[in-house]
Amino acid sequence: MGKQRVLSGVQPTGNLHLGNYLGAIRNWVEGQSQYDNFFCVVDLHAITVPHNPATLATDTYTIAALYLACGIDLEHSTIFVQSHISAHSELTWLLNCITPINWLQDMIQFKEKAIKQGENVSTGLLDYPVLMAADILLYDADQVPVGEDQKQHLELTRDIAARFNHMFGQDEEEILKIPEPMIRTEGARIMSLTDGTRKMSKSDPSELSRINLLDPPEAITKKIKRCKTDSVRGLELGNPERPECNNLLMLYGILSGKTKDEVTAECQDMGWGKFKPLLTETTIEALKPIQEQYKAVMDDRTYLDSVLKDGREKAEAVANATLKRVKTALGYSTPL
Ligand code: TYM
């Protein structure tokens, strides 16, 4: 039996932060040799909210370079840009026509983002999860490694695929493969540095709320120095009454590679004055190799271009085969 297929992606909206890394990319890297992986930069998703055309292409390259810098290995994985493959848009349209609109109106992220935007909500924002379903279903993905916040979109993807198969498959034939979410418990929900009850997010207006993978040591030092804490004596993991304490100790554990018991033993008698420099040092050290690799990749633009060209060719072959299957099932004629 061949390897299972993995697909995942990140939006090129600004820089990647620790949530994106620990909730998603780190898991892609760790599991990659066991799977046949496709990782895309989802630049079509990036325009569902107002965006800056002057930076879209550069941001897309930055994310692709960060995939490589974080350790995505081309021996096991294909890296590509979503908008380079028109099948993503085309399958979205076809799936739109079988997706009940109330399924989309129920999506938590849509509601949250729509509230933030006020009156200018685009149709694209509502339709965003169908585009995400198309991304996944085009590649017959078995597993989709994401953070906790994408769980509902994954469930919707499964529902869309099942509905399509039921409506257009002959004799329960599986035209679209039903994928499984792959969500790790550890790091699946990294919280904001300024409010431990909200997730770390690219769209938070405060830069102090997140640590970006490309933040220089001074920025990391400043953000951790200013991050929200509490005034309870001693530090602990797992107490829901202390969301900031829990988040910061969890970050320390993941970034230092220490277990929960090790972190508890080391930190329980510390105050914030001692813990913050420790977390700062650990974060700077953990990000250093990624930042060095990133610089090396960005210095060789020809290499990155060739990675994305190869990626496009490989991904397009798989995507077009699925699209053809779907169009045949829907009754379209094949052009001569
Ligand atoms: P995006 O770009 O918002 O986030 C990329 C990945 O990072 C995870 N993530 C987090 N994990 C832990 N803690 C956090 N605070 C945190 N913030 C973000 C996300 O769960 C995600 O895995 N819709 C997707 C992109 C997408 C996609 C796809 C993903 C488009 N098509 C197909 C998988 C498969 C998104 O907006 O992710």
Short mmCIF file of N, CA and C in Angstrom, two decimals, residues 107 150-160 181:
data_model
loop_
_atom_site.label_atom_id
_atom_site.label_comp_id
_atom_site.label_asym_id
_atom_site.label_seq_id
_atom_site.Cartn_x
_atom_site.Cartn_y
_atom_site.Cartn_z
N MET A 107 -20.56 29.02 10.01
CA MET A 107 -19.13 28.88 10.34
C MET A 107 -18.69 29.96 11.34
N GLN A 150 -9.27 25.30 12.82
CA GLN A 150 -9.72 24.88 11.49
C GLN A 150 -10.61 23.63 11.53
N LYS A 151 -10.89 23.16 12.74
CA LYS A 151 -11.65 21.90 12.88
C LYS A 151 -13.02 21.98 12.20
N GLN A 152 -13.71 23.08 12.42
CA GLN A 152 -15.05 23.20 11.84
C GLN A 152 -14.99 23.21 10.31
N HIS A 153 -13.96 23.85 9.75
CA HIS A 153 -13.82 23.85 8.28
C HIS A 153 -13.54 22.45 7.74
N LEU A 154 -12.83 21.67 8.53
CA LEU A 154 -12.55 20.29 8.13
C LEU A 154 -13.83 19.44 8.15
N GLU A 155 -14.65 19.69 9.16
CA GLU A 155 -15.92 18.95 9.23
C GLU A 155 -16.80 19.32 8.04
N LEU A 156 -16.78 20.59 7.68
CA LEU A 156 -17.57 21.03 6.52
C LEU A 156 -17.05 20.36 5.24
N THR A 157 -15.73 20.28 5.12
CA THR A 157 -15.13 19.62 3.94
C THR A 157 -15.63 18.19 3.84
N ARG A 158 -15.65 17.51 4.97
CA ARG A 158 -16.13 16.11 4.98
C ARG A 158 -17.61 16.06 4.56
N ASP A 159 -18.39 17.00 5.07
CA ASP A 159 -19.83 17.02 4.73
C ASP A 159 -20.03 17.30 3.24
N ILE A 160 -19.24 18.21 2.69
CA ILE A 160 -19.39 18.54 1.26
C ILE A 160 -19.03 17.31 0.41
N PRO A 181 -9.22 15.12 9.89
CA PRO A 181 -8.40 16.18 10.48
C PRO A 181 -7.27 15.58 11.30
#
